[in-house]
JSON list of C-alpha atoms and ligand atoms in Angstrom, two decimals:
[
{"chain": "A", "resi": 1, "resn": "MET", "atom": "CA", "xyz": [0.00, 0.00, 0.00]},
{"chain": "A", "resi": 2, "resn": "GLN", "atom": "CA", "xyz": [1.43, 3.42, -0.95]},
{"chain": "A", "resi": 3, "resn": "SER", "atom": "CA", "xyz": [2.36, 5.72, 1.92]},
{"chain": "A", "resi": 4, "resn": "ASN", "atom": "CA", "xyz": [-0.07, 8.44, 0.76]},
{"chain": "A", "resi": 5, "resn": "ASN", "atom": "CA", "xyz": [-2.89, 5.84, 0.84]},
{"chain": "A", "resi": 6, "resn": "ILE", "atom": "CA", "xyz": [-1.99, 4.96, 4.42]},
{"chain": "A", "resi": 7, "resn": "ARG", "atom": "CA", "xyz": [-1.85, 8.66, 5.29]},
{"chain": "A", "resi": 8, "resn": "SER", "atom": "CA", "xyz": [-5.26, 9.15, 3.65]},
{"chain": "A", "resi": 9, "resn": "LEU", "atom": "CA", "xyz": [-6.76, 6.33, 5.73]},
{"chain": "A", "resi": 10, "resn": "VAL", "atom": "CA", "xyz": [-5.27, 7.74, 8.93]},
{"chain": "A", "resi": 11, "resn": "PHE", "atom": "CA", "xyz": [-6.59, 11.23, 8.21]},
{"chain": "A", "resi": 12, "resn": "ILE", "atom": "CA", "xyz": [-10.05, 9.92, 7.19]},
{"chain": "A", "resi": 13, "resn": "ALA", "atom": "CA", "xyz": [-10.22, 8.02, 10.51]},
{"chain": "A", "resi": 14, "resn": "LEU", "atom": "CA", "xyz": [-8.98, 11.06, 12.47]},
{"chain": "A", "resi": 15, "resn": "PHE", "atom": "CA", "xyz": [-11.50, 13.45, 10.97]},
{"chain": "A", "resi": 16, "resn": "ALA", "atom": "CA", "xyz": [-14.29, 10.88, 11.27]},
{"chain": "A", "resi": 17, "resn": "ALA", "atom": "CA", "xyz": [-13.45, 10.68, 15.00]},
{"chain": "A", "resi": 18, "resn": "LEU", "atom": "CA", "xyz": [-13.42, 14.48, 15.24]},
{"chain": "A", "resi": 19, "resn": "PHE", "atom": "CA", "xyz": [-16.83, 14.64, 13.52]},
{"chain": "A", "resi": 20, "resn": "ILE", "atom": "CA", "xyz": [-18.19, 12.05, 15.98]},
{"chain": "A", "resi": 21, "resn": "ILE", "atom": "CA", "xyz": [-17.00, 14.18, 18.91]},
{"chain": "A", "resi": 22, "resn": "MET", "atom": "CA", "xyz": [-18.59, 17.31, 17.37]},
{"chain": "A", "resi": 23, "resn": "SER", "atom": "CA", "xyz": [-21.77, 15.31, 16.78]},
{"chain": "A", "resi": 24, "resn": "SER", "atom": "CA", "xyz": [-21.98, 14.24, 20.41]},
{"chain": "A", "resi": 25, "resn": "LEU", "atom": "CA", "xyz": [-22.01, 17.87, 21.58]},
{"chain": "A", "resi": 26, "resn": "THR", "atom": "CA", "xyz": [-25.72, 18.46, 21.17]},
{"chain": "A", "resi": 27, "resn": "ILE", "atom": "CA", "xyz": [-28.37, 20.71, 22.66]},
{"chain": "A", "resi": 28, "resn": "LYS", "atom": "CA", "xyz": [-32.08, 20.02, 22.09]},
{"chain": "A", "resi": 29, "resn": "LEU", "atom": "CA", "xyz": [-34.08, 23.18, 22.69]},
{"chain": "A", "resi": 30, "resn": "GLY", "atom": "CA", "xyz": [-37.46, 22.48, 24.25]},
{"chain": "A", "resi": 31, "resn": "GLY", "atom": "CA", "xyz": [-37.74, 18.99, 22.72]},
{"chain": "A", "resi": 32, "resn": "SER", "atom": "CA", "xyz": [-37.14, 20.39, 19.22]},
{"chain": "A", "resi": 33, "resn": "LEU", "atom": "CA", "xyz": [-36.80, 17.78, 16.45]},
{"chain": "A", "resi": 34, "resn": "VAL", "atom": "CA", "xyz": [-33.58, 19.39, 15.17]},
{"chain": "A", "resi": 35, "resn": "PRO", "atom": "CA", "xyz": [-30.75, 19.75, 17.71]},
{"chain": "A", "resi": 36, "resn": "ILE", "atom": "CA", "xyz": [-28.06, 22.41, 17.91]},
{"chain": "A", "resi": 37, "resn": "THR", "atom": "CA", "xyz": [-24.79, 20.57, 17.20]},
{"chain": "A", "resi": 38, "resn": "LEU", "atom": "CA", "xyz": [-21.17, 21.23, 16.26]},
{"chain": "A", "resi": 39, "resn": "GLN", "atom": "CA", "xyz": [-21.53, 18.93, 13.23]},
{"chain": "A", "resi": 40, "resn": "THR", "atom": "CA", "xyz": [-21.17, 21.75, 10.70]},
{"chain": "A", "resi": 41, "resn": "LEU", "atom": "CA", "xyz": [-17.83, 22.67, 12.35]},
{"chain": "A", "resi": 42, "resn": "GLY", "atom": "CA", "xyz": [-16.76, 19.01, 11.99]},
{"chain": "A", "resi": 43, "resn": "VAL", "atom": "CA", "xyz": [-17.69, 19.21, 8.30]},
{"chain": "A", "resi": 44, "resn": "VAL", "atom": "CA", "xyz": [-15.65, 22.44, 7.99]},
{"chain": "A", "resi": 45, "resn": "LEU", "atom": "CA", "xyz": [-12.57, 20.80, 9.53]},
{"chain": "A", "resi": 46, "resn": "SER", "atom": "CA", "xyz": [-12.76, 17.76, 7.22]},
{"chain": "A", "resi": 47, "resn": "GLY", "atom": "CA", "xyz": [-13.18, 20.02, 4.19]},
{"chain": "A", "resi": 48, "resn": "LEU", "atom": "CA", "xyz": [-10.31, 22.26, 5.29]},
{"chain": "A", "resi": 49, "resn": "PHE", "atom": "CA", "xyz": [-7.68, 19.60, 5.87]},
{"chain": "A", "resi": 50, "resn": "LEU", "atom": "CA", "xyz": [-8.68, 16.78, 3.50]},
{"chain": "A", "resi": 51, "resn": "SER", "atom": "CA", "xyz": [-8.94, 16.35, -0.25]},
{"chain": "A", "resi": 52, "resn": "PRO", "atom": "CA", "xyz": [-12.53, 16.37, -1.61]},
{"chain": "A", "resi": 53, "resn": "ARG", "atom": "CA", "xyz": [-12.65, 12.55, -1.79]},
{"chain": "A", "resi": 54, "resn": "ASN", "atom": "CA", "xyz": [-11.21, 12.06, 1.70]},
{"chain": "A", "resi": 55, "resn": "ALA", "atom": "CA", "xyz": [-13.44, 14.78, 3.17]},
{"chain": "A", "resi": 56, "resn": "PHE", "atom": "CA", "xyz": [-16.50, 13.04, 1.73]},
{"chain": "A", "resi": 57, "resn": "LEU", "atom": "CA", "xyz": [-15.33, 9.64, 3.03]},
{"chain": "A", "resi": 58, "resn": "SER", "atom": "CA", "xyz": [-14.54, 10.94, 6.54]},
{"chain": "A", "resi": 59, "resn": "ILE", "atom": "CA", "xyz": [-18.22, 11.83, 7.06]},
{"chain": "A", "resi": 60, "resn": "PHE", "atom": "CA", "xyz": [-19.67, 9.01, 4.97]},
{"chain": "A", "resi": 61, "resn": "VAL", "atom": "CA", "xyz": [-17.91, 6.40, 7.13]},
{"chain": "A", "resi": 62, "resn": "VAL", "atom": "CA", "xyz": [-19.67, 7.84, 10.20]},
{"chain": "A", "resi": 63, "resn": "ILE", "atom": "CA", "xyz": [-23.04, 7.45, 8.42]},
{"chain": "A", "resi": 64, "resn": "VAL", "atom": "CA", "xyz": [-22.18, 3.81, 7.61]},
{"chain": "A", "resi": 65, "resn": "LEU", "atom": "CA", "xyz": [-21.25, 3.14, 11.26]},
{"chain": "A", "resi": 66, "resn": "ALA", "atom": "CA", "xyz": [-24.46, 4.85, 12.41]},
{"chain": "A", "resi": 67, "resn": "ALA", "atom": "CA", "xyz": [-26.45, 2.76, 9.91]},
{"chain": "A", "resi": 68, "resn": "ILE", "atom": "CA", "xyz": [-25.30, -0.42, 11.69]},
{"chain": "A", "resi": 69, "resn": "GLY", "atom": "CA", "xyz": [-26.61, 1.00, 14.94]},
{"chain": "A", "resi": 70, "resn": "LEU", "atom": "CA", "xyz": [-23.83, 3.01, 16.58]},
{"chain": "A", "resi": 71, "resn": "PRO", "atom": "CA", "xyz": [-25.25, 6.15, 18.30]},
{"chain": "A", "resi": 72, "resn": "LEU", "atom": "CA", "xyz": [-23.04, 8.62, 16.46]},
{"chain": "A", "resi": 73, "resn": "PHE", "atom": "CA", "xyz": [-25.53, 11.31, 15.43]},
{"chain": "A", "resi": 74, "resn": "SER", "atom": "CA", "xyz": [-26.52, 13.46, 18.42]},
{"chain": "A", "resi": 75, "resn": "GLY", "atom": "CA", "xyz": [-26.42, 10.31, 20.57]},
{"chain": "A", "resi": 76, "resn": "ALA", "atom": "CA", "xyz": [-28.64, 8.32, 18.19]},
{"chain": "A", "resi": 77, "resn": "GLY", "atom": "CA", "xyz": [-28.07, 5.86, 15.36]},
{"chain": "A", "resi": 78, "resn": "GLY", "atom": "CA", "xyz": [-29.70, 3.15, 13.26]},
{"chain": "A", "resi": 79, "resn": "ILE", "atom": "CA", "xyz": [-31.61, 3.34, 10.00]},
{"chain": "A", "resi": 80, "resn": "ALA", "atom": "CA", "xyz": [-34.65, 4.81, 11.83]},
{"chain": "A", "resi": 81, "resn": "HIS", "atom": "CA", "xyz": [-32.61, 7.84, 12.95]},
{"chain": "A", "resi": 82, "resn": "LEU", "atom": "CA", "xyz": [-30.82, 8.25, 9.61]},
{"chain": "A", "resi": 83, "resn": "THR", "atom": "CA", "xyz": [-34.15, 8.32, 7.77]},
{"chain": "A", "resi": 84, "resn": "GLY", "atom": "CA", "xyz": [-35.89, 10.32, 10.52]},
{"chain": "A", "resi": 85, "resn": "ALA", "atom": "CA", "xyz": [-36.60, 14.05, 10.79]},
{"chain": "A", "resi": 86, "resn": "THR", "atom": "CA", "xyz": [-32.91, 15.08, 10.51]},
{"chain": "A", "resi": 87, "resn": "GLY", "atom": "CA", "xyz": [-31.99, 12.57, 7.77]},
{"chain": "A", "resi": 88, "resn": "GLY", "atom": "CA", "xyz": [-31.78, 15.28, 5.09]},
{"chain": "A", "resi": 89, "resn": "PHE", "atom": "CA", "xyz": [-29.07, 17.09, 7.09]},
{"chain": "A", "resi": 90, "resn": "ILE", "atom": "CA", "xyz": [-27.18, 13.88, 7.81]},
{"chain": "A", "resi": 91, "resn": "PHE", "atom": "CA", "xyz": [-27.00, 12.80, 4.16]},
{"chain": "A", "resi": 92, "resn": "ALA", "atom": "CA", "xyz": [-26.00, 16.32, 3.10]},
{"chain": "A", "resi": 93, "resn": "PHE", "atom": "CA", "xyz": [-22.93, 16.35, 5.39]},
{"chain": "A", "resi": 94, "resn": "PRO", "atom": "CA", "xyz": [-20.52, 14.25, 3.22]},
{"chain": "A", "resi": 95, "resn": "PHE", "atom": "CA", "xyz": [-21.38, 16.42, 0.21]},
{"chain": "A", "resi": 96, "resn": "CYS", "atom": "CA", "xyz": [-20.93, 19.57, 2.34]},
{"chain": "A", "resi": 97, "resn": "ALA", "atom": "CA", "xyz": [-17.44, 18.39, 3.37]},
{"chain": "A", "resi": 98, "resn": "MET", "atom": "CA", "xyz": [-16.56, 17.63, -0.26]},
{"chain": "A", "resi": 99, "resn": "LEU", "atom": "CA", "xyz": [-17.79, 21.06, -1.47]},
{"chain": "A", "resi": 100, "resn": "VAL", "atom": "CA", "xyz": [-15.90, 22.87, 1.32]},
{"chain": "A", "resi": 101, "resn": "SER", "atom": "CA", "xyz": [-12.75, 20.97, 0.32]},
{"chain": "A", "resi": 102, "resn": "ILE", "atom": "CA", "xyz": [-13.16, 21.84, -3.39]},
{"chain": "A", "resi": 103, "resn": "ALA", "atom": "CA", "xyz": [-13.73, 25.52, -2.61]},
{"chain": "A", "resi": 104, "resn": "ILE", "atom": "CA", "xyz": [-10.84, 25.69, -0.10]},
{"chain": "A", "resi": 105, "resn": "GLY", "atom": "CA", "xyz": [-8.50, 23.96, -2.59]},
{"chain": "A", "resi": 106, "resn": "ALA", "atom": "CA", "xyz": [-9.43, 26.50, -5.28]},
{"chain": "A", "resi": 107, "resn": "PHE", "atom": "CA", "xyz": [-8.97, 29.42, -2.89]},
{"chain": "A", "resi": 108, "resn": "LEU", "atom": "CA", "xyz": [-5.60, 28.23, -1.57]},
{"chain": "A", "resi": 109, "resn": "ARG", "atom": "CA", "xyz": [-4.31, 28.05, -5.16]},
{"chain": "A", "resi": 110, "resn": "MET", "atom": "CA", "xyz": [-5.08, 31.76, -5.60]},
{"chain": "A", "resi": 111, "resn": "SER", "atom": "CA", "xyz": [-2.35, 34.18, -4.62]},
{"chain": "A", "resi": 112, "resn": "SER", "atom": "CA", "xyz": [-4.90, 36.42, -2.80]},
{"chain": "A", "resi": 113, "resn": "SER", "atom": "CA", "xyz": [-5.32, 33.68, -0.16]},
{"chain": "A", "resi": 114, "resn": "LYS", "atom": "CA", "xyz": [-1.82, 34.56, 1.03]},
{"chain": "A", "resi": 115, "resn": "ALA", "atom": "CA", "xyz": [-1.69, 38.26, 0.23]},
{"chain": "A", "resi": 116, "resn": "ASN", "atom": "CA", "xyz": [-4.53, 39.63, 2.33]},
{"chain": "A", "resi": 117, "resn": "LYS", "atom": "CA", "xyz": [-5.51, 37.99, 5.64]},
{"chain": "A", "resi": 118, "resn": "GLY", "atom": "CA", "xyz": [-8.63, 40.15, 6.10]},
{"chain": "A", "resi": 119, "resn": "LEU", "atom": "CA", "xyz": [-9.94, 39.10, 2.69]},
{"chain": "A", "resi": 120, "resn": "ALA", "atom": "CA", "xyz": [-9.00, 35.47, 3.41]},
{"chain": "A", "resi": 121, "resn": "VAL", "atom": "CA", "xyz": [-11.07, 35.42, 6.66]},
{"chain": "A", "resi": 122, "resn": "VAL", "atom": "CA", "xyz": [-14.08, 36.75, 4.75]},
{"chain": "A", "resi": 123, "resn": "VAL", "atom": "CA", "xyz": [-13.66, 34.20, 1.93]},
{"chain": "A", "resi": 124, "resn": "PHE", "atom": "CA", "xyz": [-13.19, 31.29, 4.39]},
{"chain": "A", "resi": 125, "resn": "PHE", "atom": "CA", "xyz": [-16.29, 32.44, 6.32]},
{"chain": "A", "resi": 126, "resn": "LEU", "atom": "CA", "xyz": [-18.40, 32.66, 3.14]},
{"chain": "A", "resi": 127, "resn": "ILE", "atom": "CA", "xyz": [-17.22, 29.23, 1.94]},
{"chain": "A", "resi": 128, "resn": "PHE", "atom": "CA", "xyz": [-18.17, 27.68, 5.30]},
{"chain": "A", "resi": 129, "resn": "GLU", "atom": "CA", "xyz": [-21.53, 29.47, 5.51]},
{"chain": "A", "resi": 130, "resn": "LEU", "atom": "CA", "xyz": [-22.44, 28.46, 1.98]},
{"chain": "A", "resi": 131, "resn": "PHE", "atom": "CA", "xyz": [-21.20, 24.89, 1.83]},
{"chain": "A", "resi": 132, "resn": "SER", "atom": "CA", "xyz": [-21.09, 23.56, 5.40]},
{"chain": "A", "resi": 133, "resn": "SER", "atom": "CA", "xyz": [-24.22, 25.32, 6.66]},
{"chain": "A", "resi": 134, "resn": "LEU", "atom": "CA", "xyz": [-26.66, 26.61, 4.00]},
{"chain": "A", "resi": 135, "resn": "PHE", "atom": "CA", "xyz": [-26.11, 23.64, 1.65]},
{"chain": "A", "resi": 136, "resn": "SER", "atom": "CA", "xyz": [-27.21, 21.22, 4.41]},
{"chain": "A", "resi": 137, "resn": "TYR", "atom": "CA", "xyz": [-30.65, 22.90, 4.52]},
{"chain": "A", "resi": 138, "resn": "LEU", "atom": "CA", "xyz": [-31.34, 22.16, 0.84]},
{"chain": "A", "resi": 139, "resn": "PRO", "atom": "CA", "xyz": [-32.14, 18.50, 1.58]},
{"chain": "A", "resi": 140, "resn": "GLY", "atom": "CA", "xyz": [-32.60, 19.12, 5.34]},
{"chain": "A", "resi": 141, "resn": "ILE", "atom": "CA", "xyz": [-35.75, 21.25, 5.15]},
{"chain": "A", "resi": 142, "resn": "PRO", "atom": "CA", "xyz": [-37.65, 19.32, 2.41]},
{"chain": "A", "resi": 143, "resn": "TRP", "atom": "CA", "xyz": [-36.88, 16.02, 4.18]},
{"chain": "A", "resi": 144, "resn": "LEU", "atom": "CA", "xyz": [-38.07, 17.46, 7.52]},
{"chain": "A", "resi": 145, "resn": "MET", "atom": "CA", "xyz": [-41.30, 18.53, 5.78]},
{"chain": "A", "resi": 146, "resn": "HIS", "atom": "CA", "xyz": [-41.70, 15.09, 4.22]},
{"chain": "A", "resi": 147, "resn": "ILE", "atom": "CA", "xyz": [-41.24, 13.19, 7.52]},
{"chain": "A", "resi": 148, "resn": "THR", "atom": "CA", "xyz": [-43.26, 15.52, 9.77]},
{"chain": "A", "resi": 149, "resn": "GLU", "atom": "CA", "xyz": [-45.77, 16.83, 7.21]},
{"chain": "A", "resi": 150, "resn": "PHE", "atom": "CA", "xyz": [-44.92, 20.34, 8.42]},
{"chain": "A", "resi": 151, "resn": "SER", "atom": "CA", "xyz": [-45.65, 23.30, 6.15]},
{"chain": "A", "resi": 152, "resn": "PHE", "atom": "CA", "xyz": [-42.62, 25.12, 4.68]},
{"chain": "A", "resi": 153, "resn": "GLN", "atom": "CA", "xyz": [-43.06, 27.95, 7.23]},
{"chain": "A", "resi": 154, "resn": "LYS", "atom": "CA", "xyz": [-43.23, 25.54, 10.17]},
{"chain": "A", "resi": 155, "resn": "ALA", "atom": "CA", "xyz": [-40.21, 23.54, 8.91]},
{"chain": "A", "resi": 156, "resn": "MET", "atom": "CA", "xyz": [-38.20, 26.77, 8.59]},
{"chain": "A", "resi": 157, "resn": "ALA", "atom": "CA", "xyz": [-39.29, 27.81, 12.10]},
{"chain": "A", "resi": 158, "resn": "VAL", "atom": "CA", "xyz": [-38.16, 24.46, 13.54]},
{"chain": "A", "resi": 159, "resn": "GLY", "atom": "CA", "xyz": [-35.22, 23.59, 11.29]},
{"chain": "A", "resi": 160, "resn": "PHE", "atom": "CA", "xyz": [-33.63, 26.79, 9.98]},
{"chain": "A", "resi": 161, "resn": "PHE", "atom": "CA", "xyz": [-34.22, 30.07, 11.85]},
{"chain": "A", "resi": 162, "resn": "PRO", "atom": "CA", "xyz": [-33.04, 28.84, 15.29]},
{"chain": "A", "resi": 163, "resn": "PHE", "atom": "CA", "xyz": [-29.66, 27.90, 13.80]},
{"chain": "A", "resi": 164, "resn": "ILE", "atom": "CA", "xyz": [-28.67, 30.95, 11.74]},
{"chain": "A", "resi": 165, "resn": "ILE", "atom": "CA", "xyz": [-26.60, 32.66, 14.45]},
{"chain": "A", "resi": 166, "resn": "GLY", "atom": "CA", "xyz": [-25.03, 29.46, 15.80]},
{"chain": "A", "resi": 167, "resn": "ASP", "atom": "CA", "xyz": [-24.04, 28.27, 12.32]},
{"chain": "A", "resi": 168, "resn": "ALA", "atom": "CA", "xyz": [-22.50, 31.68, 11.58]},
{"chain": "A", "resi": 169, "resn": "LEU", "atom": "CA", "xyz": [-20.47, 31.50, 14.83]},
{"chain": "A", "resi": 170, "resn": "LYS", "atom": "CA", "xyz": [-19.20, 28.02, 13.84]},
{"chain": "A", "resi": 171, "resn": "SER", "atom": "CA", "xyz": [-18.24, 29.36, 10.39]},
{"chain": "A", "resi": 172, "resn": "LEU", "atom": "CA", "xyz": [-16.39, 32.23, 12.10]},
{"chain": "A", "resi": 173, "resn": "VAL", "atom": "CA", "xyz": [-14.49, 29.81, 14.36]},
{"chain": "A", "resi": 174, "resn": "GLY", "atom": "CA", "xyz": [-13.67, 27.76, 11.23]},
{"chain": "A", "resi": 175, "resn": "ALA", "atom": "CA", "xyz": [-12.42, 30.88, 9.40]},
{"chain": "A", "resi": 176, "resn": "ILE", "atom": "CA", "xyz": [-10.17, 31.88, 12.33]},
{"chain": "A", "resi": 177, "resn": "LEU", "atom": "CA", "xyz": [-8.79, 28.32, 12.53]},
{"chain": "A", "resi": 178, "resn": "ALA", "atom": "CA", "xyz": [-8.26, 28.32, 8.76]},
{"chain": "A", "resi": 179, "resn": "ILE", "atom": "CA", "xyz": [-6.21, 31.53, 8.92]},
{"chain": "A", "resi": 180, "resn": "SER", "atom": "CA", "xyz": [-4.14, 30.36, 11.90]},
{"chain": "A", "resi": 181, "resn": "LEU", "atom": "CA", "xyz": [-3.52, 26.89, 10.50]},
{"chain": "A", "resi": 182, "resn": "THR", "atom": "CA", "xyz": [-3.05, 27.60, 6.77]},
{"chain": "A", "resi": 183, "resn": "PRO", "atom": "CA", "xyz": [0.51, 26.14, 6.58]},
{"chain": "A", "resi": 184, "resn": "TYR", "atom": "CA", "xyz": [-0.65, 22.87, 8.23]},
{"chain": "A", "resi": 185, "resn": "ILE", "atom": "CA", "xyz": [-3.74, 22.75, 6.01]},
{"chain": "A", "resi": 186, "resn": "VAL", "atom": "CA", "xyz": [-1.61, 23.05, 2.86]},
{"chain": "A", "resi": 187, "resn": "TYR", "atom": "CA", "xyz": [0.89, 20.48, 4.17]},
{"chain": "A", "resi": 188, "resn": "ILE", "atom": "CA", "xyz": [-1.72, 17.87, 5.15]},
{"chain": "A", "resi": 189, "resn": "ARG", "atom": "CA", "xyz": [-3.75, 18.34, 1.95]},
{"chain": "A", "resi": 190, "resn": "SER", "atom": "CA", "xyz": [-0.68, 17.94, -0.26]},
{"chain": "A", "resi": 191, "resn": "SER", "atom": "CA", "xyz": [0.73, 15.00, 1.76]},
{"chain": "A", "resi": 192, "resn": "THR", "atom": "CA", "xyz": [-2.28, 12.82, 0.93]},
{"chain": "A", "resi": 193, "resn": "VAL", "atom": "CA", "xyz": [-2.26, 13.56, -2.81]},
{"chain": "A", "resi": 194, "resn": "LYS", "atom": "CA", "xyz": [-0.25, 11.39, -5.25]},
{"chain": "A", "resi": 195, "resn": "ARG", "atom": "CA", "xyz": [3.04, 13.09, -6.17]},
{"chain": "A", "resi": 196, "resn": "SER", "atom": "CA", "xyz": [2.07, 13.22, -9.87]},
{"chain": "A", "resi": 197, "resn": "ASN", "atom": "CA", "xyz": [-1.18, 15.07, -8.97]},
{"chain": "A", "resi": 198, "resn": "GLN", "atom": "CA", "xyz": [0.38, 17.58, -6.61]},
{"chain": "A", "resi": 199, "resn": "ASN", "atom": "CA", "xyz": [-0.07, 21.17, -7.56]},
{"chain": "A", "resi": 200, "resn": "LEU", "atom": "CA", "xyz": [3.24, 22.71, -6.60]},
{"chain": "A", "resi": 201, "resn": "THR", "atom": "CA", "xyz": [1.82, 26.21, -6.94]},
{"chain": "A", "resi": 202, "resn": "ILE", "atom": "CA", "xyz": [-0.21, 25.84, -3.74]},
{"chain": "A", "resi": 203, "resn": "LYS", "atom": "CA", "xyz": [0.94, 28.49, -1.36]},
{"chain": "A", "resi": 204, "resn": "GLY", "atom": "CA", "xyz": [0.87, 28.29, 2.43]},
{"chain": "B", "resi": 301, "resn": "LIG", "atom": "O1", "xyz": [-27.55, 14.38, 14.42]},
{"chain": "B", "resi": 301, "resn": "LIG", "atom": "C1", "xyz": [-28.54, 14.60, 13.72]},
{"chain": "B", "resi": 301, "resn": "LIG", "atom": "O2", "xyz": [-29.59, 13.97, 13.85]},
{"chain": "B", "resi": 301, "resn": "LIG", "atom": "C2", "xyz": [-28.48, 15.69, 12.67]},
{"chain": "B", "resi": 301, "resn": "LIG", "atom": "C3", "xyz": [-28.74, 17.01, 13.27]},
{"chain": "B", "resi": 301, "resn": "LIG", "atom": "C4", "xyz": [-28.69, 18.14, 12.23]},
{"chain": "B", "resi": 301, "resn": "LIG", "atom": "C5", "xyz": [-28.64, 19.50, 12.91]},
{"chain": "B", "resi": 301, "resn": "LIG", "atom": "C6", "xyz": [-28.69, 20.66, 11.92]},
{"chain": "B", "resi": 301, "resn": "LIG", "atom": "S1", "xyz": [-27.19, 20.82, 11.00]},
{"chain": "B", "resi": 301, "resn": "LIG", "atom": "C7", "xyz": [-27.52, 22.48, 10.57]},
{"chain": "B", "resi": 301, "resn": "LIG", "atom": "C8", "xyz": [-28.19, 23.10, 11.76]},
{"chain": "B", "resi": 301, "resn": "LIG", "atom": "N1", "xyz": [-27.23, 23.62, 12.69]},
{"chain": "B", "resi": 301, "resn": "LIG", "atom": "C9", "xyz": [-27.32, 23.04, 13.89]},
{"chain": "B", "resi": 301, "resn": "LIG", "atom": "O3", "xyz": [-26.60, 23.34, 14.88]},
{"chain": "B", "resi": 301, "resn": "LIG", "atom": "N2", "xyz": [-28.27, 22.11, 13.88]},
{"chain": "B", "resi": 301, "resn": "LIG", "atom": "C10", "xyz": [-28.91, 22.01, 12.58]}
]
């Protein structure tokens, strides 16, 4: 097995574990169907440090483990939970991580990512808001409506509006981490890519 494959496996396992920890930190407001969690921050971290494929896999593997019954999503697991009220969010997460990784990779290849830290914080924040948070609502809200038979307004009241500020704070934390850890992000991302595919113009 090539060393970059072994590294990929190690990093997928590490970020899957990190996502599981983020997923266990959950608050359910007044018995709400949709909990406040740090999952979107876990998605951000996978997308920041891993290639698009590995970022996807790091979250997907958690879904597979939850599907066989492990309580990895807000303390719950099993097919019933994965297809329950929050199933749309759960199945969006691997795609969110992949999209964050694609966008971060594109941004890190641009010279402006190094030149202007203020601009970089804003771009990181927007990438996280768009792809780790807002994208998860695209399947999250329609699936919540389907399972609960809520109207669109009720589903938004239960599954979107209570999370806007919290999700933005998580994106901000992600953006600050991204700025502080850029050299490590570039190093880890490039260390799991085959030598022939490495883009040597990436700047850290
Ligand atoms: O573990 C689960 O069952 C999935 C919960 C999904 C929670 C969503 S993700 C986007 C939004 N932000 C939060 O903090 N909670 C919701």
